[in-house]
mmCIF file of C-alpha atoms and ligand atoms in Angstrom:
data_model
loop_
_atom_site.group_PDB
_atom_site.id
_atom_site.type_symbol
_atom_site.label_atom_id
_atom_site.label_comp_id
_atom_site.label_asym_id
_atom_site.label_seq_id
_atom_site.Cartn_x
_atom_site.Cartn_y
_atom_site.Cartn_z
ATOM 1 C CA UNK A 15 72.121 1.745 56.589
ATOM 2 C CA UNK A 16 68.657 2.837 55.546
ATOM 3 C CA UNK A 17 68.050 1.118 52.223
ATOM 4 C CA UNK A 18 65.505 3.715 51.159
ATOM 5 C CA UNK A 19 67.080 7.119 51.775
ATOM 6 C CA UNK A 20 64.401 8.967 49.787
ATOM 7 C CA UNK A 21 61.825 8.105 52.455
ATOM 8 C CA UNK A 22 64.024 9.106 55.357
ATOM 9 C CA UNK A 23 64.939 12.243 57.222
ATOM 10 C CA UNK A 24 68.221 10.735 58.327
ATOM 11 C CA UNK A 25 71.550 12.324 57.528
ATOM 12 C CA UNK A 26 74.218 9.982 56.185
ATOM 13 C CA UNK A 27 77.908 10.618 56.785
ATOM 14 C CA UNK A 28 80.864 8.704 55.332
ATOM 15 C CA UNK A 29 84.360 9.307 56.739
ATOM 16 C CA UNK A 30 87.201 8.598 54.308
ATOM 17 C CA UNK A 31 90.979 8.149 54.638
ATOM 18 C CA UNK A 32 93.511 6.147 52.637
ATOM 19 C CA UNK A 33 93.512 2.706 54.240
ATOM 20 C CA UNK A 34 90.295 2.797 56.321
ATOM 21 C CA UNK A 35 92.172 1.272 59.250
ATOM 22 C CA UNK A 36 93.575 4.278 61.201
ATOM 23 C CA UNK A 37 91.874 7.675 60.817
ATOM 24 C CA UNK A 38 88.440 7.122 59.293
ATOM 25 C CA UNK A 39 87.418 4.222 61.602
ATOM 26 C CA UNK A 40 88.349 6.477 64.512
ATOM 27 C CA UNK A 41 86.293 9.341 63.069
ATOM 28 C CA UNK A 42 83.375 6.952 62.491
ATOM 29 C CA UNK A 43 83.594 5.669 66.087
ATOM 30 C CA UNK A 44 83.995 9.112 67.642
ATOM 31 C CA UNK A 45 81.137 10.641 65.615
ATOM 32 C CA UNK A 46 78.832 7.697 66.392
ATOM 33 C CA UNK A 47 79.692 7.988 70.096
ATOM 34 C CA UNK A 48 78.841 11.715 70.116
ATOM 35 C CA UNK A 49 75.599 11.074 68.222
ATOM 36 C CA UNK A 50 74.614 8.352 70.713
ATOM 37 C CA UNK A 51 75.500 10.558 73.692
ATOM 38 C CA UNK A 52 73.147 13.193 72.283
ATOM 39 C CA UNK A 53 70.356 10.629 71.778
ATOM 40 C CA UNK A 54 70.400 11.188 68.003
ATOM 41 C CA UNK A 55 71.228 7.672 66.803
ATOM 42 C CA UNK A 56 67.967 7.423 64.854
ATOM 43 C CA UNK A 57 68.830 10.548 62.842
ATOM 44 C CA UNK A 58 72.188 9.461 61.415
ATOM 45 C CA UNK A 59 73.717 6.753 59.248
ATOM 46 C CA UNK A 60 77.467 6.643 59.788
ATOM 47 C CA UNK A 61 80.146 4.653 57.980
ATOM 48 C CA UNK A 62 83.800 4.862 56.879
ATOM 49 C CA UNK A 63 85.841 3.758 53.868
ATOM 50 C CA UNK A 64 89.277 4.093 52.297
ATOM 51 C CA UNK A 65 90.365 5.382 48.900
ATOM 52 C CA UNK A 66 92.862 2.458 48.759
ATOM 53 C CA UNK A 67 92.139 -1.266 48.808
ATOM 54 C CA UNK A 68 95.203 -2.690 50.615
ATOM 55 C CA UNK A 69 93.435 -3.362 53.910
ATOM 56 C CA UNK A 70 89.945 -4.343 52.741
ATOM 57 C CA UNK A 71 88.301 -6.702 55.246
ATOM 58 C CA UNK A 72 90.706 -5.858 58.093
ATOM 59 C CA UNK A 73 89.760 -4.541 61.505
ATOM 60 C CA UNK A 74 90.993 -1.078 62.450
ATOM 61 C CA UNK A 75 94.706 -0.728 63.270
ATOM 62 C CA UNK A 76 95.422 -1.878 66.858
ATOM 63 C CA UNK A 77 96.741 1.594 67.722
ATOM 64 C CA UNK A 78 93.461 3.250 66.664
ATOM 65 C CA UNK A 79 91.463 0.595 68.508
ATOM 66 C CA UNK A 80 93.538 1.221 71.650
ATOM 67 C CA UNK A 81 93.292 5.002 71.623
ATOM 68 C CA UNK A 82 89.534 4.726 71.074
ATOM 69 C CA UNK A 83 89.238 2.251 73.961
ATOM 70 C CA UNK A 84 91.192 4.604 76.212
ATOM 71 C CA UNK A 85 88.453 7.150 75.545
ATOM 72 C CA UNK A 86 85.571 4.703 76.065
ATOM 73 C CA UNK A 87 84.832 4.065 72.389
ATOM 74 C CA UNK A 88 84.675 0.666 70.717
ATOM 75 C CA UNK A 89 85.721 0.370 67.065
ATOM 76 C CA UNK A 90 84.109 -2.532 65.237
ATOM 77 C CA UNK A 91 84.385 -1.592 61.569
ATOM 78 C CA UNK A 92 85.982 -3.638 58.794
ATOM 79 C CA UNK A 93 87.930 -1.813 56.115
ATOM 80 C CA UNK A 94 86.298 -1.314 52.738
ATOM 81 C CA UNK A 95 87.104 0.787 49.687
ATOM 82 C CA UNK A 96 85.010 3.754 48.551
ATOM 83 C CA UNK A 97 82.598 2.709 45.774
ATOM 84 C CA UNK A 98 80.615 4.805 43.291
ATOM 85 C CA UNK A 99 77.333 4.018 45.072
ATOM 86 C CA UNK A 100 78.667 5.913 48.085
ATOM 87 C CA UNK A 101 78.223 9.148 46.136
ATOM 88 C CA UNK A 102 74.484 8.505 45.898
ATOM 89 C CA UNK A 103 74.111 6.937 49.302
ATOM 90 C CA UNK A 104 75.761 9.574 51.511
ATOM 91 C CA UNK A 105 74.836 13.206 52.145
ATOM 92 C CA UNK A 106 78.296 14.047 53.521
ATOM 93 C CA UNK A 107 81.582 12.465 52.451
ATOM 94 C CA UNK A 108 84.252 13.701 54.822
ATOM 95 C CA UNK A 109 87.937 13.339 53.914
ATOM 96 C CA UNK A 110 90.864 13.265 56.330
ATOM 97 C CA UNK A 111 93.408 14.930 54.015
ATOM 98 C CA UNK A 112 93.825 16.692 50.680
ATOM 99 C CA UNK A 113 94.848 13.502 48.843
ATOM 100 C CA UNK A 114 91.658 11.747 49.924
ATOM 101 C CA UNK A 115 89.644 14.856 49.061
ATOM 102 C CA UNK A 116 91.114 15.040 45.538
ATOM 103 C CA UNK A 117 90.407 11.350 44.909
ATOM 104 C CA UNK A 118 86.809 11.786 46.069
ATOM 105 C CA UNK A 119 86.339 14.926 43.974
ATOM 106 C CA UNK A 120 87.671 13.147 40.870
ATOM 107 C CA UNK A 121 85.299 10.212 41.430
ATOM 108 C CA UNK A 122 82.420 12.597 41.996
ATOM 109 C CA UNK A 123 83.175 14.717 38.914
ATOM 110 C CA UNK A 124 83.423 11.630 36.714
ATOM 111 C CA UNK A 125 80.192 10.094 37.940
ATOM 112 C CA UNK A 126 78.090 12.871 39.454
ATOM 113 C CA UNK A 127 77.075 13.263 43.080
ATOM 114 C CA UNK A 128 74.877 15.393 45.243
ATOM 115 C CA UNK A 129 77.033 14.703 48.292
ATOM 116 C CA UNK A 130 78.879 17.408 50.178
ATOM 117 C CA UNK A 131 82.543 16.422 49.881
ATOM 118 C CA UNK A 132 84.661 18.178 52.494
ATOM 119 C CA UNK A 133 87.693 18.014 54.779
ATOM 120 C CA UNK A 134 86.906 16.926 58.343
ATOM 121 C CA UNK A 135 89.015 19.626 59.949
ATOM 122 C CA UNK A 136 86.972 22.378 58.308
ATOM 123 C CA UNK A 137 84.608 21.681 61.222
ATOM 124 C CA UNK A 138 87.295 22.073 63.911
ATOM 125 C CA UNK A 139 87.148 25.403 65.729
ATOM 126 C CA UNK A 140 90.487 27.236 65.983
ATOM 127 C CA UNK A 141 92.297 24.580 63.954
ATOM 128 C CA UNK A 142 96.037 24.813 63.356
ATOM 129 C CA UNK A 143 95.872 22.911 60.056
ATOM 130 C CA UNK A 144 93.330 21.444 57.684
ATOM 131 C CA UNK A 145 94.452 17.807 57.452
ATOM 132 C CA UNK A 146 94.258 14.866 59.858
ATOM 133 C CA UNK A 147 97.830 13.574 59.397
ATOM 134 C CA UNK A 148 98.411 9.934 58.484
ATOM 135 C CA UNK A 149 99.657 8.260 61.718
ATOM 136 C CA UNK A 150 100.363 4.847 60.144
ATOM 137 C CA UNK A 151 104.162 5.011 60.148
ATOM 138 C CA UNK A 152 104.469 6.855 63.465
ATOM 139 C CA UNK A 153 104.119 5.996 67.156
ATOM 140 C CA UNK A 154 101.278 5.975 69.682
ATOM 141 C CA UNK A 155 101.444 9.734 70.312
ATOM 142 C CA UNK A 156 100.435 10.321 66.682
ATOM 143 C CA UNK A 157 97.256 8.348 67.304
ATOM 144 C CA UNK A 158 96.388 10.342 70.429
ATOM 145 C CA UNK A 159 96.957 13.526 68.429
ATOM 146 C CA UNK A 160 94.698 12.229 65.646
ATOM 147 C CA UNK A 161 92.050 11.294 68.235
ATOM 148 C CA UNK A 162 92.053 14.799 69.686
ATOM 149 C CA UNK A 163 91.676 16.597 66.364
ATOM 150 C CA UNK A 164 89.066 14.083 65.191
ATOM 151 C CA UNK A 165 87.079 14.616 68.408
ATOM 152 C CA UNK A 166 87.141 18.416 68.131
ATOM 153 C CA UNK A 167 86.201 18.208 64.457
ATOM 154 C CA UNK A 168 83.403 15.681 64.999
ATOM 155 C CA UNK A 169 81.923 17.894 67.713
ATOM 156 C CA UNK A 170 81.897 20.778 65.233
ATOM 157 C CA UNK A 171 80.438 18.580 62.492
ATOM 158 C CA UNK A 172 77.611 17.365 64.734
ATOM 159 C CA UNK A 173 76.831 20.900 65.856
ATOM 160 C CA UNK A 174 76.579 21.978 62.215
ATOM 161 C CA UNK A 175 74.483 18.997 61.110
ATOM 162 C CA UNK A 176 72.088 19.366 64.055
ATOM 163 C CA UNK A 177 71.449 22.930 62.985
ATOM 164 C CA UNK A 178 70.992 22.012 59.282
HETATM 165 P P1 4NP B 6 94.662 5.473 57.242
HETATM 166 O O1 4NP B 6 96.213 5.087 57.479
HETATM 167 O O2 4NP B 6 94.576 6.034 55.849
HETATM 168 O O3 4NP B 6 94.425 6.499 58.271
HETATM 169 O O4 4NP B 6 93.884 4.190 57.421
HETATM 170 C C1 4NP B 6 96.939 4.278 56.590
HETATM 171 C C2 4NP B 6 96.826 2.913 56.672
HETATM 172 C C3 4NP B 6 97.589 2.128 55.822
HETATM 173 C C4 4NP B 6 98.427 2.707 54.905
HETATM 174 C C5 4NP B 6 98.532 4.083 54.819
HETATM 175 C C6 4NP B 6 97.779 4.860 55.673
HETATM 176 N N1 4NP B 6 99.220 1.893 54.053
HETATM 177 O O5 4NP B 6 100.043 2.445 53.306
HETATM 178 O O6 4NP B 6 99.056 0.667 54.045
#
């Protein structure tokens, strides 16, 4: 991360789910991959976090790591919980579902934030829903499904942020 955001023209994006082991590490990895493919790595700071603390310090869930690998993306994040500084540090805080969004909005209202706090799937063209469903208690097909919607959404997000 750039420690002095005021001096930078970089855009910072934080992806948030509940545990920070399934959905948001995948979104972080997919978005970073797209940014790198476009040669824009020096214009973005990208991270992920969870609203819950159960998995802090853990690597991403093996099923997320596998689905990412199958699509040529390496996940190397360690789970952490959202902290109040994130609301000053990030321009965009992108939630996977309505529960995450509500938690983030409550934290932001209580402490103030200039960040855009939004649902990831708002950036997905022709979406059939607005949440990235929690795949934790399901099978591998749920993770592939999450990957696909995350990829479509991240493409839309990057397109929007490039134009901003
Ligand atoms: P994530 O999935 O929010 O996409 O990381 C979950 C991971 C763990 C739990 C729930 C959801 N859990 O209850 O431990």
